[in-house]
Short mmCIF file of C-alpha atoms in Angstrom, two decimals:
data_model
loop_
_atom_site.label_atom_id
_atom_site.label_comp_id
_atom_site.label_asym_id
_atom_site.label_seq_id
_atom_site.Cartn_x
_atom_site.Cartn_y
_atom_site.Cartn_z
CA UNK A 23 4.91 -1.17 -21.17
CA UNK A 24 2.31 -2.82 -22.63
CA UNK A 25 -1.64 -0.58 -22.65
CA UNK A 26 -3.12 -4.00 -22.23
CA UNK A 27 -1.53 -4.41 -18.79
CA UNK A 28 -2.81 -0.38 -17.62
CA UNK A 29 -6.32 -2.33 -16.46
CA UNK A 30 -3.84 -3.37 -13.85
CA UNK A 31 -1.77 -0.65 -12.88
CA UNK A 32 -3.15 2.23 -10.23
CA UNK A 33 -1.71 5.32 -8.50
CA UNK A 34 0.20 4.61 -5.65
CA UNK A 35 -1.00 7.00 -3.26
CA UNK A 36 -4.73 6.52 -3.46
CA UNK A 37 -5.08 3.24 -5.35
CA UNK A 38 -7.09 4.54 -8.26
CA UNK A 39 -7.25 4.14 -12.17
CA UNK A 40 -4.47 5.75 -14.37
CA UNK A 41 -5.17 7.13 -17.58
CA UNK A 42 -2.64 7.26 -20.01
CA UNK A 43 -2.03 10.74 -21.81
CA UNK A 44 0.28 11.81 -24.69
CA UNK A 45 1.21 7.53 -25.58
CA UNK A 46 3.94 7.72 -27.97
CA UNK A 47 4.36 3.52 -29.63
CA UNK A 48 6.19 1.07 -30.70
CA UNK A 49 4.18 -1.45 -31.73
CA UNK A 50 1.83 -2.36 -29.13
CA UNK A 51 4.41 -1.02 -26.58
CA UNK A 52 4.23 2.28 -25.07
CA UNK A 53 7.60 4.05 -24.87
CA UNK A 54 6.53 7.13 -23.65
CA UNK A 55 3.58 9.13 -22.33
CA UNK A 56 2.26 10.11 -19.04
CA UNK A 57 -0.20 8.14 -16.71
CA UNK A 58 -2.66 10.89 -14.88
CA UNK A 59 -4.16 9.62 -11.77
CA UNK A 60 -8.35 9.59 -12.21
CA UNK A 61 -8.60 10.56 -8.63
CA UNK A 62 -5.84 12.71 -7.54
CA UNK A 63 -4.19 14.13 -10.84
CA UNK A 64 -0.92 13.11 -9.95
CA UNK A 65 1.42 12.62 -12.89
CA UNK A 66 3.48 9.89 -13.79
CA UNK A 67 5.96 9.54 -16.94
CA UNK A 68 7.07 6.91 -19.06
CA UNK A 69 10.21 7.33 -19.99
CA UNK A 70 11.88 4.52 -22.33
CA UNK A 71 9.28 2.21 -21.88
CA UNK A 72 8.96 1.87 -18.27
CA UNK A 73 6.50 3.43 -16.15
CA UNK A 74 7.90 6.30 -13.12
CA UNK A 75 5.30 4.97 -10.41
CA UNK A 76 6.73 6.33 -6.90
CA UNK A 77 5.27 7.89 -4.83
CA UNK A 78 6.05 12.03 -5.84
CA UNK A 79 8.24 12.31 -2.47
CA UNK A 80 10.34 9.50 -3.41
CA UNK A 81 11.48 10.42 -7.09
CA UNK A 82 13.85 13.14 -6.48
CA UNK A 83 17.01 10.61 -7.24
CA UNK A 84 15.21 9.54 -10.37
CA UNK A 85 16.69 10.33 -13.49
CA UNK A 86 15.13 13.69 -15.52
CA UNK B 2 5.88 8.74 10.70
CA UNK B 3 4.85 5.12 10.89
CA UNK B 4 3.09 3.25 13.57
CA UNK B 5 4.19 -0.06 12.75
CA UNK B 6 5.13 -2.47 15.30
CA UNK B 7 8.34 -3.74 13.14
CA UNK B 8 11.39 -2.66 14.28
CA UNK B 9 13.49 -0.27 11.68
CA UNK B 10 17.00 -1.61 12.05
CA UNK B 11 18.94 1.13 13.63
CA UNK B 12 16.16 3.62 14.33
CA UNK B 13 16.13 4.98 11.35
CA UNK B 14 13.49 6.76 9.61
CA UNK B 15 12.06 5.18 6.61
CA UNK B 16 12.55 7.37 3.96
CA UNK B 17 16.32 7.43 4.97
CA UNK B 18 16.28 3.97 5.14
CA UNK B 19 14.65 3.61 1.77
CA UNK B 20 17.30 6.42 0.15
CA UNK B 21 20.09 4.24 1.37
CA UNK B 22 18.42 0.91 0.31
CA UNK B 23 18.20 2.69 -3.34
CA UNK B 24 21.67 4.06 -3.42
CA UNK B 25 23.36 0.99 -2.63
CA UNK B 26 21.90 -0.87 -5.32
CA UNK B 27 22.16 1.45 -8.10
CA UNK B 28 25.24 1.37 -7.23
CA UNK B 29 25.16 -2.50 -7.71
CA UNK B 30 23.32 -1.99 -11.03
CA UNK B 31 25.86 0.51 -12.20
CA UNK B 32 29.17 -1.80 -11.25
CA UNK B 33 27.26 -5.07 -11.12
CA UNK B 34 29.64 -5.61 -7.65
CA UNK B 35 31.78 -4.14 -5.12
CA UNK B 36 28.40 -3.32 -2.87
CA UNK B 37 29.55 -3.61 0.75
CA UNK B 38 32.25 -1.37 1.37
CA UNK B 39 34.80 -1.70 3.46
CA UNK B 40 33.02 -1.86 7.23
CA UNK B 41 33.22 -5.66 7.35
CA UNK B 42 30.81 -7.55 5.17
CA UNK B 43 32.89 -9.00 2.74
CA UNK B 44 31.91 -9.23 -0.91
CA UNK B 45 32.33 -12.76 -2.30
CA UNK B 46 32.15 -14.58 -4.95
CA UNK B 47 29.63 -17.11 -3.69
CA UNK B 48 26.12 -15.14 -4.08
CA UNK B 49 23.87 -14.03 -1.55
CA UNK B 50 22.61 -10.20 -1.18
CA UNK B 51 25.79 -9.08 -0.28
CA UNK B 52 27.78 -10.67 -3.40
CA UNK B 53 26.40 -9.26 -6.08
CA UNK B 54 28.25 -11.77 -8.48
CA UNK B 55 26.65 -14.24 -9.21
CA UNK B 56 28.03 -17.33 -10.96
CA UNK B 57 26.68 -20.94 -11.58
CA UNK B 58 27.76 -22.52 -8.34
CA UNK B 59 26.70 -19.24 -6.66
CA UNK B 60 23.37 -19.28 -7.95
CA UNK B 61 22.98 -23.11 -7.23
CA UNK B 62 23.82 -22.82 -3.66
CA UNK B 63 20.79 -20.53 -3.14
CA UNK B 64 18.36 -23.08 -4.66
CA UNK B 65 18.27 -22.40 -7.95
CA UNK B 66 19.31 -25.38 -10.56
CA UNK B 67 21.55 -25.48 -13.56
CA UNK B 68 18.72 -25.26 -15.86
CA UNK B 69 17.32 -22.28 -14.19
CA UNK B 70 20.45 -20.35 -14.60
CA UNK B 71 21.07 -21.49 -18.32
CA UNK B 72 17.60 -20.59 -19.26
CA UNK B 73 18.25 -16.83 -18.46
CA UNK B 74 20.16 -14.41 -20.44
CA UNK B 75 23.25 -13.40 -18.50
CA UNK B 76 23.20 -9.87 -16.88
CA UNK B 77 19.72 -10.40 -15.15
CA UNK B 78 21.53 -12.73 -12.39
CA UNK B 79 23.30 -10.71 -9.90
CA UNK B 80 23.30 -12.76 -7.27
CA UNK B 81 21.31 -10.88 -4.78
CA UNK B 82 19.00 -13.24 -3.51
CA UNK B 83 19.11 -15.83 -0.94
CA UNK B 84 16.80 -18.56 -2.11
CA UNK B 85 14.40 -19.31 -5.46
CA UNK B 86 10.57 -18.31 -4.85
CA UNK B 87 10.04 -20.31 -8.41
CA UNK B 88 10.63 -23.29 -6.30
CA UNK B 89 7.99 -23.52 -4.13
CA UNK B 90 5.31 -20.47 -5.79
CA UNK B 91 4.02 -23.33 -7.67
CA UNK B 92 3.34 -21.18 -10.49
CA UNK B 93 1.22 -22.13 -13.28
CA UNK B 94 0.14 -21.50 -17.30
CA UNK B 95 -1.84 -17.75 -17.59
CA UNK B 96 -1.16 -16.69 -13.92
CA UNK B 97 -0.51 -13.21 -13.10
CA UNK B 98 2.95 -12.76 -10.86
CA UNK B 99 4.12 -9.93 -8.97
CA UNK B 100 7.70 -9.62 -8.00
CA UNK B 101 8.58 -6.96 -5.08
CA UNK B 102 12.12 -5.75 -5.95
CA UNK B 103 12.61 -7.44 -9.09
CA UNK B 104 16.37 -5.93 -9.38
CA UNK B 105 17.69 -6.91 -12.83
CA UNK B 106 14.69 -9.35 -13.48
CA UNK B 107 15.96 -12.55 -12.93
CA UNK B 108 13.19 -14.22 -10.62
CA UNK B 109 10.95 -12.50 -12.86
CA UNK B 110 12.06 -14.23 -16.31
CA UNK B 111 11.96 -17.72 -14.36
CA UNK B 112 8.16 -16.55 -13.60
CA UNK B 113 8.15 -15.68 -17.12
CA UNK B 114 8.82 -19.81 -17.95
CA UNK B 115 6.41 -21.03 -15.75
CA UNK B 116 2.81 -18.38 -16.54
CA UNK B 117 3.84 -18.69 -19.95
CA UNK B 118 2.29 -16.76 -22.71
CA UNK B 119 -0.58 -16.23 -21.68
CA UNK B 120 0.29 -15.31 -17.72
CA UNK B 121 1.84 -11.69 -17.04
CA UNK B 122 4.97 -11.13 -14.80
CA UNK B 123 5.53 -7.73 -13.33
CA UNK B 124 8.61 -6.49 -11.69
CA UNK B 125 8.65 -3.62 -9.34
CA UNK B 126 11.95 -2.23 -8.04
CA UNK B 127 12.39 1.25 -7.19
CA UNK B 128 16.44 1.87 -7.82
CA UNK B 129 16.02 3.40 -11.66
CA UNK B 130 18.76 1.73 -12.39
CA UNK B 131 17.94 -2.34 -11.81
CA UNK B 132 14.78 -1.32 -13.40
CA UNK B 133 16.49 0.32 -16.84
CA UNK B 134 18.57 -3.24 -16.41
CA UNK B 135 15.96 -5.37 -16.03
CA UNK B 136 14.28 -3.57 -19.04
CA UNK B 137 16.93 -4.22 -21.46
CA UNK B 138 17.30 -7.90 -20.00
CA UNK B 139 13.52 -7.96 -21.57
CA UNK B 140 15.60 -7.70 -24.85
CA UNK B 141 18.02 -10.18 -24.08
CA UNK B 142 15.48 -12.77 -22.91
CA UNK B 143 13.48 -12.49 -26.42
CA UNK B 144 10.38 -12.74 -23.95
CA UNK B 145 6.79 -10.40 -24.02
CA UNK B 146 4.99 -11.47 -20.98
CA UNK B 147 7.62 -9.73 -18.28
CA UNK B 148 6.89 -5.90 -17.39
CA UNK B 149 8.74 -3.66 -14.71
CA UNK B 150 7.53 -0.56 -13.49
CA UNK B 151 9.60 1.88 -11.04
CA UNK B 152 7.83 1.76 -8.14
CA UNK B 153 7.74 0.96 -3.87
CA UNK B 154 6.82 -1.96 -2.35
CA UNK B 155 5.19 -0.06 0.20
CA UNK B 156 2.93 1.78 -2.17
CA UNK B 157 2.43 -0.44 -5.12
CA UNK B 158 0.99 0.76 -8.21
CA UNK B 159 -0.82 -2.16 -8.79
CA UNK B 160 -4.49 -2.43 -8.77
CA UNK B 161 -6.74 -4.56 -6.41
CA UNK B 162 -7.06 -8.00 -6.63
CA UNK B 163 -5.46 -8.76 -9.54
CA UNK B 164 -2.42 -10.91 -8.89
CA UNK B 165 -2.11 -14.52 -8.63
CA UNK B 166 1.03 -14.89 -6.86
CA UNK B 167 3.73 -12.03 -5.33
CA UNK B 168 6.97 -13.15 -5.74
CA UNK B 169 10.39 -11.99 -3.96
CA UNK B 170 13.89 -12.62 -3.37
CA UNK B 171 15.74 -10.99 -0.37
CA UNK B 172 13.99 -7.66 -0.63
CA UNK B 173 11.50 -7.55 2.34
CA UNK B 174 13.57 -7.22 4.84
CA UNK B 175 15.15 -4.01 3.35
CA UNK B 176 12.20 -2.57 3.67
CA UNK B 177 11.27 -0.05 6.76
CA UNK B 178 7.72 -0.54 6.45
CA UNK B 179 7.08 -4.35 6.43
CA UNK B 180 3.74 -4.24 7.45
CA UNK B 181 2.66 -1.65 4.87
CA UNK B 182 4.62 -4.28 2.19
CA UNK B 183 2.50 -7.15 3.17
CA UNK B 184 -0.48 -5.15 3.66
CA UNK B 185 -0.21 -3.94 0.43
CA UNK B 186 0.60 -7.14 -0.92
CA UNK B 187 -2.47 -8.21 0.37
CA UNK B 188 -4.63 -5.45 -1.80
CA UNK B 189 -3.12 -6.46 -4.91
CA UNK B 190 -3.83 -9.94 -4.27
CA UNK B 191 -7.04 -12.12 -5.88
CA UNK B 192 -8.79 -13.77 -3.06
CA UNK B 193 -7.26 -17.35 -3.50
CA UNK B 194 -4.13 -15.60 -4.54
CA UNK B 195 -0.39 -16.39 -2.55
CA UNK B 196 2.77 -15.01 -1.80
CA UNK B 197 5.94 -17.17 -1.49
CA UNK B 198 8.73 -15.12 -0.61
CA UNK B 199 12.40 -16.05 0.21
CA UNK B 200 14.18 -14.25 2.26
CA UNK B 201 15.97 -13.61 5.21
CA UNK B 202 14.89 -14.15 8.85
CA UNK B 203 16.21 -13.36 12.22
CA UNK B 204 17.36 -16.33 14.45
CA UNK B 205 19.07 -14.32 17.54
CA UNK B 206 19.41 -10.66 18.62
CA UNK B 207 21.71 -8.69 16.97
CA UNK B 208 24.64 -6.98 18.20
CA UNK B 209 24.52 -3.51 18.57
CA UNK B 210 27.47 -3.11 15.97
CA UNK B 211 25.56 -5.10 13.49
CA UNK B 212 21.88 -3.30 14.19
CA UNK B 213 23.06 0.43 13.91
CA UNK B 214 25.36 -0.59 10.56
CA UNK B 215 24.19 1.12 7.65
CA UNK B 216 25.82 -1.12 5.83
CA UNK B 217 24.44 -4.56 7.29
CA UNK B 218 21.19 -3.23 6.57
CA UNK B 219 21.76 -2.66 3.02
CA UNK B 220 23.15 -5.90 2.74
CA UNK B 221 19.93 -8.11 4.08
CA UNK B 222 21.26 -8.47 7.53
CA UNK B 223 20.25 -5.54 9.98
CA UNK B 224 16.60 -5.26 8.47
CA UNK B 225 15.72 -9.28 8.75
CA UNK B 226 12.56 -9.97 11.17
CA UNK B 227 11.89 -12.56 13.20
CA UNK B 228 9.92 -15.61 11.82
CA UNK B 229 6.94 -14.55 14.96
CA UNK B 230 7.11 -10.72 13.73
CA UNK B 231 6.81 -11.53 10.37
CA UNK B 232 3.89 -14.50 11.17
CA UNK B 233 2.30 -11.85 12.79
CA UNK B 234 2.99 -9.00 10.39
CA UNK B 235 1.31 -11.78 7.81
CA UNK B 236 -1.52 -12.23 10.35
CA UNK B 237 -2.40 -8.95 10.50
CA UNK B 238 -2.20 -8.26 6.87
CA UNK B 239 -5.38 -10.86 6.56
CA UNK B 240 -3.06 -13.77 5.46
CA UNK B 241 -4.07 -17.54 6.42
CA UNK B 242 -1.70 -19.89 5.38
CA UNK B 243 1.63 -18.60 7.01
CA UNK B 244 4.51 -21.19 6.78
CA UNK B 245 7.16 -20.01 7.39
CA UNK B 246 10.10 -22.43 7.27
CA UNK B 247 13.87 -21.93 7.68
CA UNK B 248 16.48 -23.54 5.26
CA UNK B 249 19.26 -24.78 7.40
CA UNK B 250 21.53 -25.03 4.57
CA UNK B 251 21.29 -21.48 3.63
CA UNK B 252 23.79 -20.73 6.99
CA UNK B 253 26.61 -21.86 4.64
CA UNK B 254 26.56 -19.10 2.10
CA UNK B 255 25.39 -16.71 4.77
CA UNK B 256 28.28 -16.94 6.78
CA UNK B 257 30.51 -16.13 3.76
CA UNK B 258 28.77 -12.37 3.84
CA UNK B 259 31.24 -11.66 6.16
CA UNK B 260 34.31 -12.28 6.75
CA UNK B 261 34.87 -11.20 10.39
CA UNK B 262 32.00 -12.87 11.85
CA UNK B 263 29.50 -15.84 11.58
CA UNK B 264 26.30 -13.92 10.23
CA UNK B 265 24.71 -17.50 10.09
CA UNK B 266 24.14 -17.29 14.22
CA UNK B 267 21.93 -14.71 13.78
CA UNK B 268 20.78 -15.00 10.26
CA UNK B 269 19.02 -17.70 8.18
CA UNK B 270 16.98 -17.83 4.51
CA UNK B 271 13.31 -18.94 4.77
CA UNK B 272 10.74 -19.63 2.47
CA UNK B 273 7.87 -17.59 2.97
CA UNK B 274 4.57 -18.77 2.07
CA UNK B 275 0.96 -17.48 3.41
CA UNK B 276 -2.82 -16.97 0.98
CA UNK B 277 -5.66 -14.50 0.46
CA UNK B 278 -8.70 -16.16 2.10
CA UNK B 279 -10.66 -17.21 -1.06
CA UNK B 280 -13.44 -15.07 0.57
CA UNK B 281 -12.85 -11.87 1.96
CA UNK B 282 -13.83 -11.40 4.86
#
């Protein structure tokens, strides 16, 4: 993902601002990290690129 | 649980519904076919949600045109949709777009075409694997303005009021929660903004055997409102706007999703249109 297009991601439970923590690059593109939730401190990873934003309940499927 | 007025095709509760929804097309992702099983929805050739193979004539048949399908790098096509939002979102140069189960990112790149370099696309889906798809499609398609984030239509990570246009293909009515998805759909909208959505609607009551079949809801049939549910899901949401208007020629690929019975007297594609007041009120 692109850090230009974080202004317009949020958490999904409570709607807030994500902060991205731990950005590793390539180029302008972030390939991993972690987005922390301003509000409620939930956590949510990048993994290869793209951006894990379900809700918590609804990742257990998700790959590790 | 939910107190939405929208019936959940066979009683089921969401987050079953959702889990069955996500298995079916990973599955899809994984295999690129072979979705329906074996309980009577026959996988064809032809397109649709429940074909999963999409080829040129396919793709043509639910609205899309030659050029469209050229102008895509193969594997983002799967043929799960059941009409072509780019044909009537009217989407223009620097526009943001938002498209609720973007699967392997085919709508998405089309979007792509018409924001251009300066718009943004984004692509929620929330099977991992259409979204790992979609991402390396990104590759194929040589293109830097499409994004796709794992994600629920019901809860979408995307910030207030900053979308021009949400986008979707045959998705909606998979989802348990439809009022939460327009709701939603709503927040992330700019006043002004619109969403033009294909998909499918309900024309006549189904069956019992159809409703309670876990596999016609996976495959767009069970989970399909009414055109006044969904007017007045839209309604609710804050939309003005609502058109909703069936495609009569959409019955012909719709009744090749099964091949013991004539989904297209129950079923038909729609285009789905409504706006954000451009004041809030």
């Amino acid at each position: 993902m692109k850090e230009s297009l974080l202004e317009i991601l949020c958490c999904p439970l409570d709607k807030h601002d994500l902060e991205l923590e731990d950005a590793e690059y390539d180029g302008d593109e972030v390939i991993s990290g972690t987005l922390v939730c301003s509000e409620c401190g939930e956590r949510y990873a990048i993994e290869d690129g793209i951006p894990n934003l379900l809700p918590p309940d609804m990742r257990e499927e998700t790959p590790a | 649980m939910n107190n939405d007025t929208d019936t959940v095709a066979g009683d089921r509760d969401p987050e079953e519904t959702r889990e069955m929804v996500r298995e079916r097309y990973g599955t899809i992702a994984s295999d690129g076919q072979d979705c329906c099983g074996d309980v009577g929805i026959d996988v064809t050739d032809d397109g649709g949600c429940c074909g999963g193979n999409a080829d040129v004539t396919g793709s043509e048949r639910l609205g899309y045109d030659a050029d469209d399908v050229a102008s895509v790098a193969d594997g983002a096509d799967l043929g799960l949709g059941c009409g072509n939002p780019k044909a009537f979102a009217e989407m223009t140069s620097g526009e943001t777009v938002l498209d609720l189960g973007s699967g392997a990112g085919f709508d998405c790149f089309l979007a792509a075409q018409e924001v251009g370099p300066d718009g943004d696309v984004i692509g929620v889906d929330m099977t991992p694997e259409m979204v790992s798809k979609a991402r390396e499609n990104v590759t194929k398609n040589d293109t830097d303005n499409v994004e796709f984030r794992l994600g629920e239509i019901s809860h979408l990570p995307v910030a207030d009021a900053t979308v021009d246009v949400v986008i979707s293909n045959c998705v909606v009515n998979l989802a348990p929660e439809k009022q939460r998805v327009f709701d939603d759909a709503y927040r992330v909208l700019k006043p002004g903004g619109r969403v033009a959505i294909s998909d499918v609607v309900q024309t006549a009551p189904f069956p019992d055997d159809i409703r309670m079949d876990p596999d016609s809801l996976t495959g767009c049939v069970a989970g399909a409102s009414t055109i006044d549910a969904l007017e007045a899901m839209l309604d609710s949401a804050g939309f003005e706007a609502i058109e909703i208007a069936p495609k009569d020629e959409s019955t012909e690929f719709i009744s090749d999703w099964d091949a013991d019975r004539d989904l297209g007297d129950y079923l038909v594609s729609a285009t789905i249109e409504a706006r954000k007041p451009a004041h809030d009120t």
